[in-house]
Short mmCIF file of C-alpha atoms in Angstrom, two decimals:
data_model
loop_
_atom_site.label_atom_id
_atom_site.label_comp_id
_atom_site.label_asym_id
_atom_site.label_seq_id
_atom_site.Cartn_x
_atom_site.Cartn_y
_atom_site.Cartn_z
CA MET W 29 243.27 -7.49 148.32
CA ARG W 30 243.03 -9.62 151.42
CA GLY W 31 240.74 -10.21 154.38
CA THR W 32 237.39 -8.58 154.92
CA GLY W 33 237.55 -6.41 151.80
CA ARG W 34 237.88 -9.48 149.65
CA ILE W 35 235.08 -11.31 151.44
CA PHE W 36 232.89 -8.21 151.12
CA TYR W 37 233.61 -8.04 147.40
CA HIS W 38 232.89 -11.69 146.67
CA ILE W 39 230.10 -12.46 149.13
CA LEU W 40 228.18 -9.19 148.93
CA PHE W 41 229.20 -7.05 145.99
CA ILE W 42 229.32 -9.62 143.19
CA PRO W 43 226.02 -11.30 144.25
CA ALA W 44 224.44 -7.82 144.41
CA LEU W 45 225.71 -7.15 140.89
CA LEU W 46 224.37 -10.53 139.82
CA ILE W 47 220.91 -9.72 141.25
CA LEU W 48 220.97 -6.38 139.42
CA LEU W 49 221.95 -7.96 136.10
CA THR W 50 219.42 -10.77 136.47
CA GLY W 51 216.80 -8.13 137.30
CA ILE W 52 217.64 -6.41 134.01
CA GLN W 53 217.38 -9.75 132.20
CA THR W 54 214.06 -10.82 133.71
CA SER W 55 212.30 -7.49 134.16
CA LEU W 56 213.75 -4.55 132.20
CA TRP W 57 214.29 -6.71 129.11
CA LEU W 58 210.64 -7.80 129.27
CA GLN W 59 209.43 -4.20 129.62
CA THR W 60 211.49 -3.00 126.64
CA LEU W 61 211.72 -5.95 124.22
CA GLY W 62 208.83 -8.17 125.26
CA PRO W 63 209.19 -11.91 124.77
CA PHE W 64 212.42 -11.58 122.71
CA PRO W 65 215.16 -14.06 123.81
CA THR W 66 217.37 -12.77 126.58
CA PRO W 67 221.12 -12.91 127.11
CA GLN W 68 222.26 -14.91 130.13
CA PHE W 69 224.10 -12.27 132.15
CA TRP W 70 224.87 -14.61 135.05
CA ILE W 71 226.93 -16.83 132.74
CA VAL W 72 228.88 -13.77 131.60
CA VAL W 73 229.78 -12.97 135.22
CA LEU W 74 230.58 -16.61 135.98
CA THR W 75 232.84 -16.76 132.91
CA TYR W 76 234.66 -13.67 134.11
CA LEU W 77 235.28 -15.36 137.45
CA VAL W 78 236.51 -18.53 135.72
CA ILE W 79 239.15 -16.53 133.86
CA TYR W 80 240.20 -14.04 136.51
CA ARG W 81 239.85 -15.99 139.76
CA SER W 82 241.32 -19.15 141.19
CA PHE W 83 239.44 -22.41 140.74
CA TRP W 84 238.31 -22.57 144.37
CA ILE W 85 236.87 -19.06 144.38
CA THR W 86 235.03 -19.76 141.11
CA LEU W 87 233.68 -23.03 142.49
CA SER W 88 232.38 -21.29 145.62
CA MET W 89 230.88 -18.51 143.53
CA GLY W 90 229.20 -21.15 141.32
CA TYR W 91 227.42 -22.47 144.41
CA LEU W 92 226.52 -18.94 145.55
CA PHE W 93 225.22 -18.01 142.09
CA SER W 94 222.97 -21.09 142.04
CA ILE W 95 221.40 -20.06 145.35
CA VAL W 96 220.89 -16.46 144.16
CA LEU W 97 219.38 -17.50 140.81
CA THR W 98 216.81 -19.87 142.34
CA GLY W 99 214.72 -16.82 143.26
CA PHE W 100 214.36 -15.88 139.60
CA THR W 101 213.10 -19.19 138.21
CA ILE W 102 210.92 -22.20 138.86
CA TRP W 103 213.77 -24.51 137.79
CA PRO W 104 214.86 -26.33 140.96
CA PHE W 105 218.06 -25.33 142.75
CA GLU W 106 219.62 -28.76 142.17
CA TYR W 107 219.41 -28.35 138.41
CA ILE W 108 220.79 -24.82 138.42
CA LEU W 109 223.67 -26.03 140.58
CA THR W 110 224.43 -28.88 138.18
CA SER W 111 224.43 -26.49 135.21
CA SER W 112 226.72 -24.05 137.03
CA MET W 113 229.12 -26.83 137.91
CA VAL W 114 229.16 -28.06 134.30
CA ILE W 115 230.04 -24.52 133.19
CA VAL W 116 232.72 -24.08 135.87
CA GLY W 117 234.22 -27.54 135.26
CA CYS W 118 234.31 -27.33 131.46
CA SER W 119 235.61 -23.74 131.46
CA GLN W 120 238.32 -24.66 133.94
CA LEU W 121 239.44 -27.57 131.79
CA LEU W 122 239.51 -25.30 128.76
CA LYS W 123 241.36 -22.58 130.69
CA ASP W 124 244.01 -25.06 131.84
CA ARG W 125 244.75 -25.95 128.22
CA ILE W 126 244.18 -22.70 126.33
CA TYR W 127 244.59 -19.57 128.37
CA GLY W 128 244.15 -15.97 127.37
CA SER W 129 243.40 -13.00 129.57
CA GLY W 130 242.17 -10.53 126.96
CA PRO W 131 238.60 -9.56 126.12
CA ASN W 132 238.49 -11.72 122.98
CA TYR W 133 239.19 -14.87 124.96
CA PHE W 134 236.53 -13.80 127.47
CA PHE W 135 233.91 -13.19 124.75
CA ALA W 136 234.63 -16.51 123.06
CA LEU W 137 234.35 -18.34 126.38
CA CYS W 138 231.11 -16.46 127.17
CA GLY W 139 229.50 -17.58 123.93
CA TRP W 140 230.66 -21.14 124.47
CA ASN W 141 229.42 -21.20 128.06
CA VAL W 142 225.94 -19.90 127.20
CA PHE W 143 225.74 -22.49 124.44
CA LEU W 144 226.95 -25.16 126.88
CA PHE W 145 224.31 -24.07 129.38
CA HIS W 146 221.57 -24.50 126.78
CA ILE W 147 222.86 -27.99 125.97
CA CYS W 148 223.02 -28.85 129.67
CA TYR W 149 219.57 -27.37 130.31
CA THR W 150 218.06 -29.31 127.41
CA ALA W 151 219.81 -32.54 128.39
CA LEU W 152 218.61 -32.31 131.99
CA GLY W 153 215.13 -31.36 130.81
CA VAL W 154 214.91 -34.34 128.49
CA ILE W 155 216.75 -36.99 130.52
CA LYS W 156 216.19 -36.22 134.19
CA GLU W 157 212.90 -34.41 134.60
CA ASP W 158 209.55 -36.15 135.11
CA ILE W 159 207.91 -33.92 132.57
CA PRO W 160 210.46 -33.77 129.77
CA LEU W 161 211.16 -30.70 127.70
CA ALA W 162 208.75 -30.91 124.77
CA ARG W 163 210.39 -28.62 122.24
CA VAL W 164 213.79 -26.99 122.01
CA SER W 165 213.76 -23.46 120.68
CA VAL W 166 216.55 -23.23 118.09
CA PHE W 167 216.01 -19.49 117.97
CA ASP W 168 216.89 -19.20 121.69
CA PHE W 169 219.74 -21.66 121.27
CA ILE W 170 221.43 -19.43 118.69
CA LEU W 171 220.35 -15.98 119.75
CA SER W 172 221.01 -16.25 123.47
CA PRO W 173 224.80 -16.92 123.14
CA LEU W 174 225.09 -14.19 120.49
CA LEU W 175 223.29 -11.62 122.63
CA SER W 176 225.32 -12.63 125.68
CA VAL W 177 228.57 -12.09 123.76
CA LEU W 178 227.36 -8.75 122.38
CA LEU W 179 226.33 -7.48 125.79
CA ALA W 180 229.31 -8.97 127.61
CA PHE W 181 231.56 -6.02 126.80
CA PRO W 182 230.01 -3.50 129.25
CA ILE W 183 229.92 -6.16 131.95
CA PHE W 184 233.53 -7.07 131.27
CA SER W 185 234.59 -3.40 131.46
CA ALA W 186 232.61 -2.85 134.65
CA LEU W 187 234.11 -5.94 136.30
CA ARG W 188 237.65 -4.92 135.26
CA ILE W 189 237.11 -1.50 136.82
CA LEU W 190 235.66 -3.05 139.97
CA ASP W 191 238.62 -5.44 140.18
CA ARG W 192 240.98 -2.48 140.00
CA VAL W 193 238.98 -0.59 142.64
CA PHE W 194 239.00 -3.61 144.93
CA ASN W 195 242.60 -4.38 144.01
CA GLU W 196 241.72 -7.89 142.85
CA ASP W 197 244.10 -7.91 139.86
CA GLU W 198 246.75 -10.14 141.34
CA GLU W 199 244.44 -13.15 141.05
CA SER W 200 244.17 -12.76 137.26
CA GLN W 201 246.88 -15.27 136.57
CA VAL W 202 247.12 -18.64 134.97
CA GLY W 203 248.17 -21.53 137.19
CA ASN W 204 245.30 -21.35 139.66
CA SER W 205 243.90 -24.64 138.47
CA ILE W 206 242.45 -27.47 140.52
CA ALA W 207 245.69 -29.13 141.58
CA MET N 9 251.91 -46.84 139.23
CA ASN N 10 250.62 -46.46 142.73
CA PHE N 11 246.85 -46.31 142.82
CA PHE N 12 246.82 -45.21 146.44
CA THR N 13 248.52 -41.88 145.89
CA PHE N 14 246.02 -39.24 145.03
CA ASP N 15 245.69 -35.53 145.40
CA ILE N 16 243.10 -34.74 148.07
CA ARG N 17 242.35 -31.38 146.42
CA LYS N 18 241.42 -33.11 143.16
CA VAL N 19 239.13 -35.49 145.03
CA PHE N 20 237.51 -32.59 146.86
CA ALA N 21 237.10 -30.67 143.59
CA GLY N 22 235.53 -33.74 141.98
CA VAL N 23 233.09 -34.09 144.86
CA LEU N 24 232.04 -30.45 144.67
CA LEU N 25 231.91 -30.34 140.88
CA VAL N 26 230.32 -33.68 140.05
CA VAL N 27 229.24 -35.81 142.99
CA LEU N 28 227.36 -33.22 145.05
CA PRO N 29 225.25 -31.77 142.17
CA LEU N 30 224.37 -35.27 140.92
CA LEU N 31 223.50 -36.43 144.43
CA ALA N 32 221.37 -33.32 144.89
CA ILE N 33 219.44 -34.04 141.69
CA ASN N 34 218.89 -37.68 142.59
CA MET N 35 217.83 -36.94 146.14
CA GLN N 36 215.53 -34.10 145.16
CA LYS N 37 212.05 -34.37 146.62
CA ASN N 38 208.77 -32.97 145.35
CA SER N 39 208.78 -30.58 148.23
CA GLU N 40 206.23 -27.79 148.29
CA GLU N 41 208.48 -25.82 150.61
CA GLU N 42 211.06 -23.48 149.22
CA LEU N 43 214.64 -24.10 150.33
CA TRP N 44 215.37 -21.89 153.35
CA PHE N 45 218.68 -20.60 152.00
CA THR N 46 217.11 -19.35 148.76
CA LYS N 47 214.36 -17.31 150.48
CA PRO N 48 216.29 -14.02 150.92
CA PHE N 49 217.23 -14.13 147.24
CA SER N 50 213.63 -14.79 146.16
CA TRP N 51 212.65 -11.72 148.13
CA SER N 52 215.40 -9.62 146.54
CA ALA N 53 214.42 -10.94 143.08
CA GLY N 54 210.89 -9.61 143.57
CA LEU N 55 212.18 -6.34 144.92
CA ILE N 56 214.57 -5.72 142.02
CA GLN N 57 211.94 -6.68 139.42
CA ASN N 58 209.43 -4.28 141.01
CA GLY N 59 212.12 -1.59 140.96
CA PHE N 60 212.96 -2.14 137.29
CA HIS N 61 209.28 -2.13 136.38
CA GLY N 62 208.82 1.25 138.09
CA PHE N 63 211.97 2.57 136.44
CA SER N 64 211.01 1.44 132.92
CA SER N 65 207.47 2.81 133.30
CA GLY N 66 208.91 6.18 134.28
CA VAL N 67 211.45 6.18 131.46
CA ARG N 68 208.86 5.18 128.89
CA GLY N 69 206.55 7.99 129.97
CA THR N 70 209.31 10.59 129.81
CA THR N 71 210.73 9.30 126.53
CA SER N 72 207.38 9.25 124.75
CA MET N 73 206.72 12.82 125.85
CA TYR N 74 210.19 13.92 124.71
CA LEU N 75 209.88 12.17 121.35
CA ASN N 76 206.49 13.79 120.77
CA LEU N 77 208.01 17.22 121.37
CA ILE N 78 210.92 16.62 119.00
CA ASP N 79 208.54 15.44 116.30
CA VAL N 80 206.45 18.57 116.54
CA LYS N 81 209.38 21.03 116.62
CA VAL N 82 210.30 20.10 113.05
CA ARG N 83 207.12 21.65 111.60
CA ASN N 84 206.54 25.06 113.19
CA LYS N 85 208.20 26.94 115.99
CA GLN N 86 205.54 28.96 117.71
CA LEU N 87 202.41 27.08 116.84
CA GLU N 88 204.12 23.78 116.97
CA GLU N 89 205.15 24.25 120.55
CA ASP N 90 201.52 24.57 121.51
CA LEU N 91 200.61 21.82 119.15
CA ALA N 92 203.37 19.64 120.51
CA ARG N 93 202.19 20.16 124.04
CA LEU N 94 198.63 19.48 123.03
CA ARG N 95 199.64 16.44 121.06
CA ALA N 96 201.78 15.18 123.87
CA GLU N 97 198.87 15.76 126.21
CA LEU N 98 196.51 14.18 123.74
CA GLY N 99 198.85 11.23 123.45
CA SER N 100 198.97 10.79 127.17
CA VAL N 101 195.20 11.38 127.38
CA THR N 102 194.61 8.74 124.73
CA GLU N 103 196.93 6.43 126.61
CA LEU N 104 195.07 7.24 129.81
CA LYS N 105 191.75 6.75 128.04
CA LEU N 106 192.82 3.37 126.76
CA GLU N 107 194.16 2.44 130.16
CA ASN N 108 190.96 3.70 131.75
CA GLN N 109 188.90 1.69 129.30
CA ARG N 110 190.95 -1.40 130.02
CA LEU N 111 190.84 -0.87 133.76
CA ASN N 112 187.08 -0.18 133.60
CA GLU N 113 186.65 -3.41 131.76
CA LEU N 114 188.70 -5.15 134.41
CA LEU N 115 186.79 -3.39 137.17
CA GLY N 116 183.49 -4.36 135.60
CA PHE N 117 184.75 -7.89 135.42
CA LYS N 118 185.89 -7.67 139.02
CA GLN N 119 182.50 -6.34 140.17
CA ALA N 120 180.61 -8.91 138.14
CA SER N 121 182.72 -11.72 139.50
CA ALA N 122 181.44 -13.58 142.52
CA HIS N 123 185.00 -14.09 143.70
CA LYS N 124 187.33 -11.86 145.63
CA LEU N 125 189.99 -10.63 143.24
CA ILE N 126 193.19 -8.64 143.51
CA ALA N 127 194.50 -6.82 140.43
CA ALA N 128 198.25 -7.08 139.83
CA LYS N 129 200.77 -5.84 137.28
CA ILE N 130 203.32 -8.05 135.54
CA VAL N 131 206.85 -6.96 136.50
CA GLY N 132 209.10 -9.82 135.44
CA ARG N 133 209.49 -13.23 133.88
CA ASP N 134 211.51 -16.41 134.31
CA LEU N 135 215.28 -16.46 134.02
CA LEU N 136 215.17 -19.43 131.66
CA PRO N 137 213.62 -19.34 128.20
CA ASP N 138 211.82 -22.67 128.44
CA HIS N 139 210.08 -21.99 131.70
CA HIS N 140 206.96 -19.87 131.62
CA THR N 141 206.57 -17.97 134.84
CA LEU N 142 205.74 -14.32 135.53
CA THR N 143 206.35 -12.07 138.52
CA ILE N 144 203.58 -9.76 139.76
CA ASP N 145 203.80 -6.71 142.02
CA ARG N 146 201.55 -8.19 144.74
CA GLY N 147 202.66 -10.41 147.57
CA THR N 148 201.75 -11.76 150.97
CA GLU N 149 201.21 -8.20 152.24
CA ASP N 150 198.27 -7.99 149.81
CA GLY N 151 196.88 -11.34 150.87
CA ILE N 152 198.39 -13.44 148.10
CA LYS N 153 199.05 -17.06 149.00
CA LYS N 154 200.63 -19.99 147.27
CA ASN N 155 198.40 -21.93 144.79
CA MET N 156 195.92 -19.07 144.33
CA ALA N 157 194.41 -18.94 140.85
CA VAL N 158 195.41 -16.21 138.40
CA ILE N 159 193.00 -15.13 135.67
CA THR N 160 192.24 -12.31 133.23
CA THR N 161 189.03 -11.33 131.49
CA GLY N 162 189.93 -13.81 128.72
CA GLY N 163 190.40 -16.83 130.94
CA VAL N 164 192.88 -18.67 133.10
CA VAL N 165 196.52 -17.57 133.23
CA GLY N 166 197.99 -19.95 135.81
CA TYR N 167 198.52 -20.10 139.54
CA ILE N 168 200.82 -18.71 142.21
CA PHE N 169 203.78 -20.93 143.05
CA ARG N 170 205.99 -18.62 145.10
CA THR N 171 205.15 -15.67 147.30
CA GLU N 172 207.22 -12.89 148.82
CA SER N 173 206.10 -9.90 150.86
CA GLN N 174 205.70 -7.56 147.88
CA SER N 175 205.81 -9.86 144.89
CA SER N 176 204.68 -13.29 143.75
CA GLN N 177 205.48 -15.64 140.92
CA ILE N 178 202.86 -17.20 138.66
CA LEU N 179 203.27 -20.55 136.98
CA LEU N 180 201.62 -20.16 133.58
CA LEU N 181 199.42 -22.95 132.31
CA THR N 182 201.82 -23.51 129.39
CA ASP N 183 204.76 -24.32 131.68
CA ARG N 184 205.57 -28.00 131.76
CA TYR N 185 205.40 -28.06 135.58
CA ALA N 186 201.79 -26.79 135.53
CA ALA N 187 198.73 -29.01 135.97
CA ILE N 188 195.13 -27.79 136.15
CA ASP N 189 192.08 -29.99 136.53
CA SER N 190 189.72 -29.36 133.64
CA ILE N 191 186.69 -30.53 131.67
CA ILE N 192 185.55 -30.34 128.07
CA GLN N 193 182.63 -27.93 128.16
CA ARG N 194 180.54 -29.78 125.54
CA SER N 195 180.97 -33.42 126.57
CA ARG N 196 182.02 -32.90 130.26
CA ALA N 197 184.95 -35.27 129.71
CA ARG N 198 187.50 -34.71 132.44
CA GLY N 199 191.25 -34.37 132.13
CA VAL N 200 194.24 -32.42 133.31
CA ILE N 201 195.71 -29.47 131.43
CA GLU N 202 199.50 -29.72 131.42
CA GLY N 203 201.95 -27.25 129.95
CA HIS N 204 203.66 -28.39 126.79
CA THR N 205 205.27 -25.66 124.69
CA ARG N 206 205.26 -21.86 124.75
CA GLU N 207 202.02 -21.72 122.76
CA LEU N 208 200.31 -24.99 123.63
CA ALA N 209 199.13 -27.07 126.55
CA ARG N 210 198.14 -30.71 126.59
CA LEU N 211 194.97 -32.27 127.93
CA SER N 212 196.05 -35.53 129.49
CA HIS N 213 194.43 -38.31 131.58
CA LEU N 214 191.57 -38.52 129.10
CA LYS N 215 190.17 -41.93 128.26
CA ARG N 216 190.26 -43.13 124.68
CA SER N 217 186.46 -43.26 124.68
CA ASP N 218 186.06 -39.66 125.89
CA ASP N 219 184.30 -37.40 123.44
CA VAL N 220 186.76 -34.67 122.36
CA LYS N 221 186.73 -32.77 119.09
CA GLU N 222 188.78 -29.97 117.58
CA GLY N 223 187.36 -26.61 118.57
CA ASP N 224 185.98 -27.84 121.89
CA LEU N 225 186.27 -25.39 124.74
CA VAL N 226 188.24 -26.57 127.78
CA VAL N 227 187.20 -25.05 131.11
CA THR N 228 188.26 -25.42 134.73
CA SER N 229 186.50 -28.19 136.64
CA GLY N 230 186.27 -26.23 139.88
CA LEU N 231 187.72 -29.16 141.78
CA PHE N 232 189.45 -28.32 145.06
CA ARG N 233 188.04 -24.77 144.74
CA ILE N 234 191.37 -23.32 143.61
CA PHE N 235 190.00 -22.27 140.25
CA PRO N 236 186.37 -21.23 139.95
CA LYS N 237 184.33 -23.69 137.93
CA GLY N 238 183.82 -22.93 134.25
CA PHE N 239 186.70 -20.53 133.62
CA THR N 240 188.04 -20.81 130.08
CA LEU N 241 191.40 -22.51 129.72
CA GLY N 242 191.59 -22.81 125.96
CA THR N 243 190.39 -24.46 122.78
CA VAL N 244 191.23 -27.95 121.52
CA THR N 245 193.44 -27.61 118.44
CA SER N 246 194.22 -31.26 117.70
CA VAL N 247 193.10 -34.71 118.78
CA GLU N 248 195.21 -37.77 118.10
CA ARG N 249 194.15 -41.32 118.89
CA SER N 250 196.81 -43.97 118.40
CA GLN N 251 195.68 -47.34 117.12
CA TYR N 252 196.35 -49.30 120.30
CA GLY N 253 196.67 -46.71 123.05
CA LEU N 254 194.39 -46.36 126.05
CA SER N 255 194.28 -42.59 125.96
CA GLN N 256 194.35 -39.83 123.40
CA LYS N 257 196.70 -36.95 122.70
CA VAL N 258 194.86 -33.63 122.86
CA GLU N 259 196.51 -30.26 122.32
CA VAL N 260 194.95 -27.08 123.63
CA ALA N 261 195.67 -23.46 122.67
CA PRO N 262 195.31 -21.19 125.71
CA ALA N 263 192.44 -18.71 125.61
CA VAL N 264 194.69 -15.92 126.85
CA ASP N 265 197.70 -14.58 124.94
CA LEU N 266 200.22 -15.32 127.67
CA SER N 267 203.10 -13.50 125.96
CA ASN N 268 201.40 -10.09 126.10
CA LEU N 269 199.98 -9.84 129.57
CA GLU N 270 200.13 -6.54 131.47
CA GLU N 271 197.58 -6.97 134.25
CA VAL N 272 196.10 -10.05 135.86
CA PHE N 273 193.72 -10.93 138.69
CA VAL N 274 194.54 -13.19 141.58
CA ILE N 275 191.55 -14.97 143.09
CA THR N 276 191.95 -14.68 146.83
CA GLU N 277 188.55 -16.16 147.70
CA THR N 278 186.21 -18.34 145.67
CA HIS N 279 182.52 -18.63 146.36
CA ASP N 280 181.77 -21.69 144.29
CA PRO N 281 179.61 -24.25 146.10
CA PRO N 282 181.50 -27.46 146.86
CA THR N 283 181.07 -29.99 144.07
CA PRO N 284 180.24 -33.64 144.68
CA GLU N 285 183.50 -34.50 142.95
CA GLU N 286 185.49 -32.66 145.55
CA ALA N 287 186.36 -35.67 147.61
CA PRO N 288 190.06 -36.28 147.05
CA ILE N 289 190.73 -38.89 144.41
CA PRO N 290 193.79 -41.05 145.04
CA ASP N 291 196.55 -40.51 142.47
CA ALA N 292 194.50 -37.92 140.58
CA PRO N 293 196.75 -35.08 139.49
CA SER N 294 195.50 -31.68 140.52
CA GLN N 295 196.60 -28.08 140.35
CA LYS N 296 197.36 -28.08 144.07
CA GLU N 297 201.09 -28.04 143.72
CA PRO N 298 203.44 -27.45 140.82
CA LYS N 299 204.81 -30.65 139.41
CA LYS N 300 208.41 -30.00 140.25
CA ALA N 301 211.12 -31.83 138.44
CA SER N 302 212.16 -34.95 140.17
CA THR N 303 213.98 -38.14 139.58
CA GLN N 304 212.51 -40.76 137.38
#
């Protein structure tokens, strides 16, 4: 897929999907399960992009995701951006060394990325912020990656279908690294 | 090895991945203004959360009615159908009765209050587990403005930190970015309530000599007329005085169960008389703006 269709897919469709999924995470989840820990759907989508897109597209989407997500949290944009870039950078390094295109690889990377995000979030909260993070919830730390992996399958299937619809499959190749 | 040969793409990638985010963090200001490029997404966040709230309310209503019917069908065909309908109706009537009771209580509270209040429903929460914010279904179209106080019949909930046309976000008093000027009801010792953990807040800026005991009620000071004076914030659960410190560590349990909120009130106008303390105090932390994360 080239040209406007591709731009439409990445600039409009994927952010719209991200808003929808984040809406489920922040609103529907609250209505149904109350204060139970939530999966991080945005990391699932970002992980998918890391695996099935070139580095430069993923990097741009990381920036776009950070802007979109700022509306859903009080955490400042700068911190969300840093976390996204940590996820993109680490996943890319991992992808360059161990690459797999199947769902199992995707699920493993999803779990790792959500865990990495929690580490990054905690580190920034403790080291950088004026009012440091007082207590780390181990329950969230463990449950959030597990839930994200469990619920990643429908998102993965939906994104695979969408990629086929938008004819985006040719990008799903190894060798699209930084250099 | 030639140190002057480098791949420009790698340098550019490094800048975008590492340098720019770190620069952004270090140059971050305590700006009250929201970044212009995030505004459309804040608006869409409110819109989607309102939509999901409406959807889940509808689904819950339908599901409960359907489940009631299935439950009744097991017992008796003819009579049970009537019974099922009646029970379903009774269930919804009971639900309505409870809701009515709750809303009456809120209405009574609203009428008794000397302040102008707007009732709002909770439709969403924060994306991140360690930040305690909630989204409500009222926005600037309903007269909601930034920094307005949010309360329930039990006490203070927090204050508005972001507004959109049809939704707003509340910073709960347990969030670590929150700060609310407060006093100990018994001794009138003054401090600032700051969010600490999901269940607790901290009362800081108290002097070591200030009279604080476990079980003391902490109320709003009424300073700056954002929160009405005397609204309950919580109860002191522990007081710790270090041997050589100048202050004391006081933990406060919020008066309101912040994890189970359904409806809240936003104070759009307060009618408290100005207090003599209201002259701005240099360097005194107040609830006027959320303490956003910044560089140390």
